[in-house]
Coordinates of N, CA and C and ligand atoms in Angstrom, one line a residue:
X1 N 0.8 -1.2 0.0 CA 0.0 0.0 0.0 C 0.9 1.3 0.0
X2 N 0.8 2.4 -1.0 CA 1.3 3.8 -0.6 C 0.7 4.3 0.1
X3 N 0.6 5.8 -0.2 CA 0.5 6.8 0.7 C -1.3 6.9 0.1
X4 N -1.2 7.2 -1.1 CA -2.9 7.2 -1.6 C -3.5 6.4 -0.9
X5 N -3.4 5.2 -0.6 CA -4.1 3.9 -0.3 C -4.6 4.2 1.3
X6 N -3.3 5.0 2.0 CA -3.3 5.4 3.1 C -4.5 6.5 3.2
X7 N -4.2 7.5 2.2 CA -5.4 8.8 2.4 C -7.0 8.1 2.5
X8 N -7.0 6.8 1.8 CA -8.1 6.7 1.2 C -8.6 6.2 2.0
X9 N -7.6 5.1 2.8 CA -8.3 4.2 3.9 C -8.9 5.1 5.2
X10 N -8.2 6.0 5.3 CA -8.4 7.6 6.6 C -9.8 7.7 5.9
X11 N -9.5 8.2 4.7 CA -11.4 8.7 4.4 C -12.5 7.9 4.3
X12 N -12.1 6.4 4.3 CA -13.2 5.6 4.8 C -13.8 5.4 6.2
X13 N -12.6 5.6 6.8 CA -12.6 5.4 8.6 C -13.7 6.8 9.0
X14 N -13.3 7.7 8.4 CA -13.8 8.7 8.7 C -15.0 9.0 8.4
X15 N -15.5 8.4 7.0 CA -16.9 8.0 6.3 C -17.6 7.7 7.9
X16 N -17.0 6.8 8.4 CA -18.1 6.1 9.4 C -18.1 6.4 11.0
X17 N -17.5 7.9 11.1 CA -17.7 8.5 12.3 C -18.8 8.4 12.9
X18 N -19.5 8.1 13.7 CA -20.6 8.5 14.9 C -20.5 9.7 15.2
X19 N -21.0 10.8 15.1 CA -20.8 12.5 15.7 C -22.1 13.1 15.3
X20 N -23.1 12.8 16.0 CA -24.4 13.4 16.0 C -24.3 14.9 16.8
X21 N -23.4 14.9 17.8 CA -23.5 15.7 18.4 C -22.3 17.0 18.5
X22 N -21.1 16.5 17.9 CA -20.5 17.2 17.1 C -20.6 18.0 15.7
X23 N -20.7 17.0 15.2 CA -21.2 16.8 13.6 C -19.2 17.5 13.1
X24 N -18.4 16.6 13.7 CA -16.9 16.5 13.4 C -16.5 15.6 13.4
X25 N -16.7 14.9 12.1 CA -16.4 13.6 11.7 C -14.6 13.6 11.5
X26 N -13.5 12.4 12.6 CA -12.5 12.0 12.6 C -12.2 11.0 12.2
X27 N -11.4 10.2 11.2 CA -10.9 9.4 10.8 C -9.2 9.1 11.8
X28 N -9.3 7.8 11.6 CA -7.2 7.5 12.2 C -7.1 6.0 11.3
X29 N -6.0 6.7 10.8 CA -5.7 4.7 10.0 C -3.9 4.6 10.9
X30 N -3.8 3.6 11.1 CA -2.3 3.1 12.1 C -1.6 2.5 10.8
X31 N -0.4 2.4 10.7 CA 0.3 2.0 10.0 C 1.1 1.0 10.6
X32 N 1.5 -0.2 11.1 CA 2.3 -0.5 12.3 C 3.6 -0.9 11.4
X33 N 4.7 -1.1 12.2 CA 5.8 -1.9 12.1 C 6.1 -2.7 11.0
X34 N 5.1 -4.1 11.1 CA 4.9 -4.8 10.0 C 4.1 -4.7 8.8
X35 N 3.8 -3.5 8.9 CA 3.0 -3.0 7.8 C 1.2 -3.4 7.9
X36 N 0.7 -3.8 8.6 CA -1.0 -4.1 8.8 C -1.2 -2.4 9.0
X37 N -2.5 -2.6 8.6 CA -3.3 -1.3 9.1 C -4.7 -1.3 10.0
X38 N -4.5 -0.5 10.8 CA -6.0 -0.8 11.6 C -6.9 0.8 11.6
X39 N -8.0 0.8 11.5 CA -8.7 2.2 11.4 C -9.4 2.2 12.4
X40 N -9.9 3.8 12.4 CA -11.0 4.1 13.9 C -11.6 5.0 13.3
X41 N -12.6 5.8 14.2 CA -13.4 6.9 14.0 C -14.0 7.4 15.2
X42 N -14.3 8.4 15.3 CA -14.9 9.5 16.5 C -16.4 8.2 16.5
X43 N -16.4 7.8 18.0 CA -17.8 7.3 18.5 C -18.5 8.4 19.2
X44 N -19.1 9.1 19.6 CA -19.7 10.2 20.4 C -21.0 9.1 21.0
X45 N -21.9 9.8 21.9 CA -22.8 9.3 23.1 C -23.5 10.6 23.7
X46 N -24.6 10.2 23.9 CA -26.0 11.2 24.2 C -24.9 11.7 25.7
X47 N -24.5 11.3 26.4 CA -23.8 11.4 27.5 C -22.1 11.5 27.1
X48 N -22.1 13.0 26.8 CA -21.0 13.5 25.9 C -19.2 13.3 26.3
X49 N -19.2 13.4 27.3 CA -18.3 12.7 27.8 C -17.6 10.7 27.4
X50 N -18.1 10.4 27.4 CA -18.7 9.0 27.2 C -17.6 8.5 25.5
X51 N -17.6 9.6 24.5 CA -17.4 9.5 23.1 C -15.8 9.0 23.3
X52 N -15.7 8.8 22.1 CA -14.4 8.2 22.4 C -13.8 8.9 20.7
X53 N -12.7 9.4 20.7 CA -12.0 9.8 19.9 C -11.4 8.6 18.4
X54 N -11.0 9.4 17.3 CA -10.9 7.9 16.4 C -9.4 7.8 16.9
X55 N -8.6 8.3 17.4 CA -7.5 7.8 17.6 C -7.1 6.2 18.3
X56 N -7.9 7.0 19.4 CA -8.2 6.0 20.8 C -9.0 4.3 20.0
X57 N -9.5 4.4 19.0 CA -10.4 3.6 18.5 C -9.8 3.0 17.4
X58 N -8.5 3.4 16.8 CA -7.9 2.8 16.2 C -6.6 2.4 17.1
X59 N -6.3 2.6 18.0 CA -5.1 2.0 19.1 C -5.6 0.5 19.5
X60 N -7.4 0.9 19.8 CA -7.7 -0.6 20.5 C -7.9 -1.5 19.3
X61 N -8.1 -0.8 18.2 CA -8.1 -2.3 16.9 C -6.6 -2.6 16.9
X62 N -6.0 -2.1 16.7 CA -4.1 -2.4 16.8 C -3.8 -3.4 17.4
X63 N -4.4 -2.8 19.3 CA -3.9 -4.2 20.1 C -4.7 -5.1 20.3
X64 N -5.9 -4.9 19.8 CA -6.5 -6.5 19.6 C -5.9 -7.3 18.4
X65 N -5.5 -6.8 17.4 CA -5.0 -7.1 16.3 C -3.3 -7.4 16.7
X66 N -3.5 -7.2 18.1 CA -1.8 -8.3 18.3 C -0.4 -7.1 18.4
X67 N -0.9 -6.2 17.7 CA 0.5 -5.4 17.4 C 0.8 -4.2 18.2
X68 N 2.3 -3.4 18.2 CA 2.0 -2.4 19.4 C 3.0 -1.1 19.2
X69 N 3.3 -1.0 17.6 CA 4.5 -0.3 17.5 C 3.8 0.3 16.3
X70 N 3.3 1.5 16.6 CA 3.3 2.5 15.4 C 4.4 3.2 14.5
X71 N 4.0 2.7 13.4 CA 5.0 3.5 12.5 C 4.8 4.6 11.9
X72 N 2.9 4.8 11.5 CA 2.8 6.2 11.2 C 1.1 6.6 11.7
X73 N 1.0 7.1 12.2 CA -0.5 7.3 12.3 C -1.2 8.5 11.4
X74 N -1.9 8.4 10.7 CA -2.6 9.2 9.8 C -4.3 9.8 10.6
X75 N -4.4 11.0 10.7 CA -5.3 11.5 11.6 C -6.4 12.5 10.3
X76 N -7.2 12.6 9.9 CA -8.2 13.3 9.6 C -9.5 14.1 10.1
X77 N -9.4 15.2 9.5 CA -10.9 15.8 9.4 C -11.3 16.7 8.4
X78 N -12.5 17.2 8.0 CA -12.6 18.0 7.2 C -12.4 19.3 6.8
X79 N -11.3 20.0 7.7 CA -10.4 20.6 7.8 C -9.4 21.3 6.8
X80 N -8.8 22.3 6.0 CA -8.1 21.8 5.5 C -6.7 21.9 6.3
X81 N -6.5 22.5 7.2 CA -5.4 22.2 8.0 C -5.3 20.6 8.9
X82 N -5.8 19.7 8.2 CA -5.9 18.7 8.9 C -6.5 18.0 10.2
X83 N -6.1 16.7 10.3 CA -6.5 16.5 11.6 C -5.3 16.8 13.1
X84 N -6.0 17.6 14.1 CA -4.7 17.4 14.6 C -5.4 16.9 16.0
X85 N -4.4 16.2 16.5 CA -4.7 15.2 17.8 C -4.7 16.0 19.1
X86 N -5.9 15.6 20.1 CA -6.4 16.5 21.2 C -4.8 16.1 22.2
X87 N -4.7 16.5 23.1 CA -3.9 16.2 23.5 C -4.0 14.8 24.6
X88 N -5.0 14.5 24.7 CA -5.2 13.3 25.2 C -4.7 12.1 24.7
X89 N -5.0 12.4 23.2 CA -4.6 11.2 22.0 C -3.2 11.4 21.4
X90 N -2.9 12.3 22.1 CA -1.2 12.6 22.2 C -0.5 11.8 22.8
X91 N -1.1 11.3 24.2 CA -0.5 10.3 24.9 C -0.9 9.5 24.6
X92 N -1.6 8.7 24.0 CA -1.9 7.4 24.0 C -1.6 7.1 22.6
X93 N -1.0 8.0 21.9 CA 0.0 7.7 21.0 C 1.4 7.3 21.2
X94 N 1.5 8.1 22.2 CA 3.1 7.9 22.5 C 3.2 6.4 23.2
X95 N 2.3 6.0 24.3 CA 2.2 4.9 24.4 C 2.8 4.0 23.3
X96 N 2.6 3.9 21.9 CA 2.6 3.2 21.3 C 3.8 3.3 20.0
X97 N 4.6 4.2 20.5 CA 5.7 4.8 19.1 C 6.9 5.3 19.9
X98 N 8.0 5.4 18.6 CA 9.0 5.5 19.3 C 9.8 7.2 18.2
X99 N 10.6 7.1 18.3 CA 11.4 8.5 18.0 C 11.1 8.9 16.0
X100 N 11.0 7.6 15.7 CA 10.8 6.9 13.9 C 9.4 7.7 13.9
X101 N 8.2 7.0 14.8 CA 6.6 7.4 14.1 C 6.8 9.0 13.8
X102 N 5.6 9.0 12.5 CA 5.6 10.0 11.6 C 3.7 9.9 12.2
X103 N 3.6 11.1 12.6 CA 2.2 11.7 12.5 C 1.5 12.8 11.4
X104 N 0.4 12.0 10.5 CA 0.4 12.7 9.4 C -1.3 13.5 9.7
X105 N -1.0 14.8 9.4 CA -2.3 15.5 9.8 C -3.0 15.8 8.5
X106 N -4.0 15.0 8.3 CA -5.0 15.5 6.8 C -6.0 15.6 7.0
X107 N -6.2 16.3 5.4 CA -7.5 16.5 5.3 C -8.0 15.7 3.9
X108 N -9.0 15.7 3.5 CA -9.6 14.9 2.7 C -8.7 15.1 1.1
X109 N -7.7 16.0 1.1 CA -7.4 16.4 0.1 C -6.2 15.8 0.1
X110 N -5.6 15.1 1.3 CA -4.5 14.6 1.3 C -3.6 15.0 3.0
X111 N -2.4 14.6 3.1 CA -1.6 15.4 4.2 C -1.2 16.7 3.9
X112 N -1.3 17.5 5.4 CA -1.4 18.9 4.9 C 0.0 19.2 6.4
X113 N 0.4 18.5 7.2 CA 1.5 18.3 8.6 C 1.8 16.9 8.4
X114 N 3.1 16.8 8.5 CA 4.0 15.6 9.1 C 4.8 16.1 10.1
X115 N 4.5 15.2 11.3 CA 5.4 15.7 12.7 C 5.5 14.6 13.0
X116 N 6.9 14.7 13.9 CA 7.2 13.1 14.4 C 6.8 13.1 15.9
X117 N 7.3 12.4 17.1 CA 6.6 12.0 18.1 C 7.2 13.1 18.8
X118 N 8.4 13.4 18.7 CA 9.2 14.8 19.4 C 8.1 16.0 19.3
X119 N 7.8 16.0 18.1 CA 6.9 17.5 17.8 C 5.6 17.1 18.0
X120 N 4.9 15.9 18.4 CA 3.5 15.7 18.6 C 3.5 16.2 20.2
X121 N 4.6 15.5 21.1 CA 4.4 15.7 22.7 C 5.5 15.5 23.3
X122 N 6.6 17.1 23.3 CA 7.6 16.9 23.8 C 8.1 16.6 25.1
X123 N 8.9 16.3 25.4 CA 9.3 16.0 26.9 C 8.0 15.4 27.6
X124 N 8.1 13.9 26.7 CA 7.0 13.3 27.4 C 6.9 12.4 28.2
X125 N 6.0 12.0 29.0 CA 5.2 11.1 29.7 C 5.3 9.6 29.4
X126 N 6.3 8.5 29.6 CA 5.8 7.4 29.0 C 6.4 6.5 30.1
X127 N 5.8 5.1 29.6 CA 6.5 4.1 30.4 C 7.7 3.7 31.3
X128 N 8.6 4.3 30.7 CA 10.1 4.1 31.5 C 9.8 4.6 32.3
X129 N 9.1 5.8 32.0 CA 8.9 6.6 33.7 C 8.5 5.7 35.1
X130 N 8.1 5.2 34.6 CA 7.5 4.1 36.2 C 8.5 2.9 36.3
X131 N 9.7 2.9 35.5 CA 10.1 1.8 36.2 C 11.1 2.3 37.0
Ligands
THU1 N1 -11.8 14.0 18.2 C1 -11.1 12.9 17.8 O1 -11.7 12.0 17.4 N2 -9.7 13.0 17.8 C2 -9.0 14.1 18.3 O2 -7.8 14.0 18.4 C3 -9.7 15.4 18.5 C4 -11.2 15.2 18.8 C5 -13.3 14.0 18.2 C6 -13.9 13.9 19.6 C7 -15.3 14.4 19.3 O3 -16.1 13.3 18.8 C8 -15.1 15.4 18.1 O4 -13.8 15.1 17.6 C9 -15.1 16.9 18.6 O5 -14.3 17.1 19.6

């Protein structure tokens, strides 16, 4: 798969956002290590808190899908400055990537930001920290 295949798979993901109450449809397609891809989408909930972001929703297809090493994560919205990740889905990206992952911020027209994990969430928060 290229990079098209990549855009195209984000704009499917994103096709099938849940956001009644936003009406801010997010797409995320994962790119892992060994090359699989897993997608997500913005789920929202009458009890607004509750929604769950597409990032977060493509992390848990990932690790049910076995794998745990992002190599690029692609983020969408309709936008044209792209998608760019709340800061919540900042960490729970990093959870999952190392100095390499490429975070690509688009919009339906294509990527419009590439930032790596340094410029998504510097001086961060992760695992080693607790041991
Ligand atoms: N949203 C995401 O899916 N990812 C982000 O990183 C930013 C925000 C969703 C949550 C909510 O459904 C909608 O966008 C508006 O905040």
């Amino acid at each position: 798969m290229n990079e098209e295949n990549y855009i195209a798979a984000t704009k499917e993901a994103m096709s099938k956002a849940y956001v009644p109450y936003s009406n801010y449809p997010v797409g995320a397609l994962i790119v892992t290590d060994n090359g699989n891809t897993y997608s997500g989408c913005n789920v929202e909930n009458a009890s607004y808190p509750l929604g769950n972001c597409a990032e977060a929703s493509a992390i848990a297809s990932m690790v049910i899908g076995g794998e745990k090493k992002i190599k690029t994560i692609y983020v969408m919205t309709k936008n044209d400055e792209g998608g760019i990740p709340c800061g919540g889905c900042r960490q729970r990206i990093r959870e999952f990537s190392d100095e390499n992952t490429q975070i690509m911020m688009c919009s339906p027209d294509g990527v419009q930001q590439r930032i790596n994990l340094s410029e998504l969430l510097p001086n961060s928060f992760w695992p080693e920290h607790l041991k």
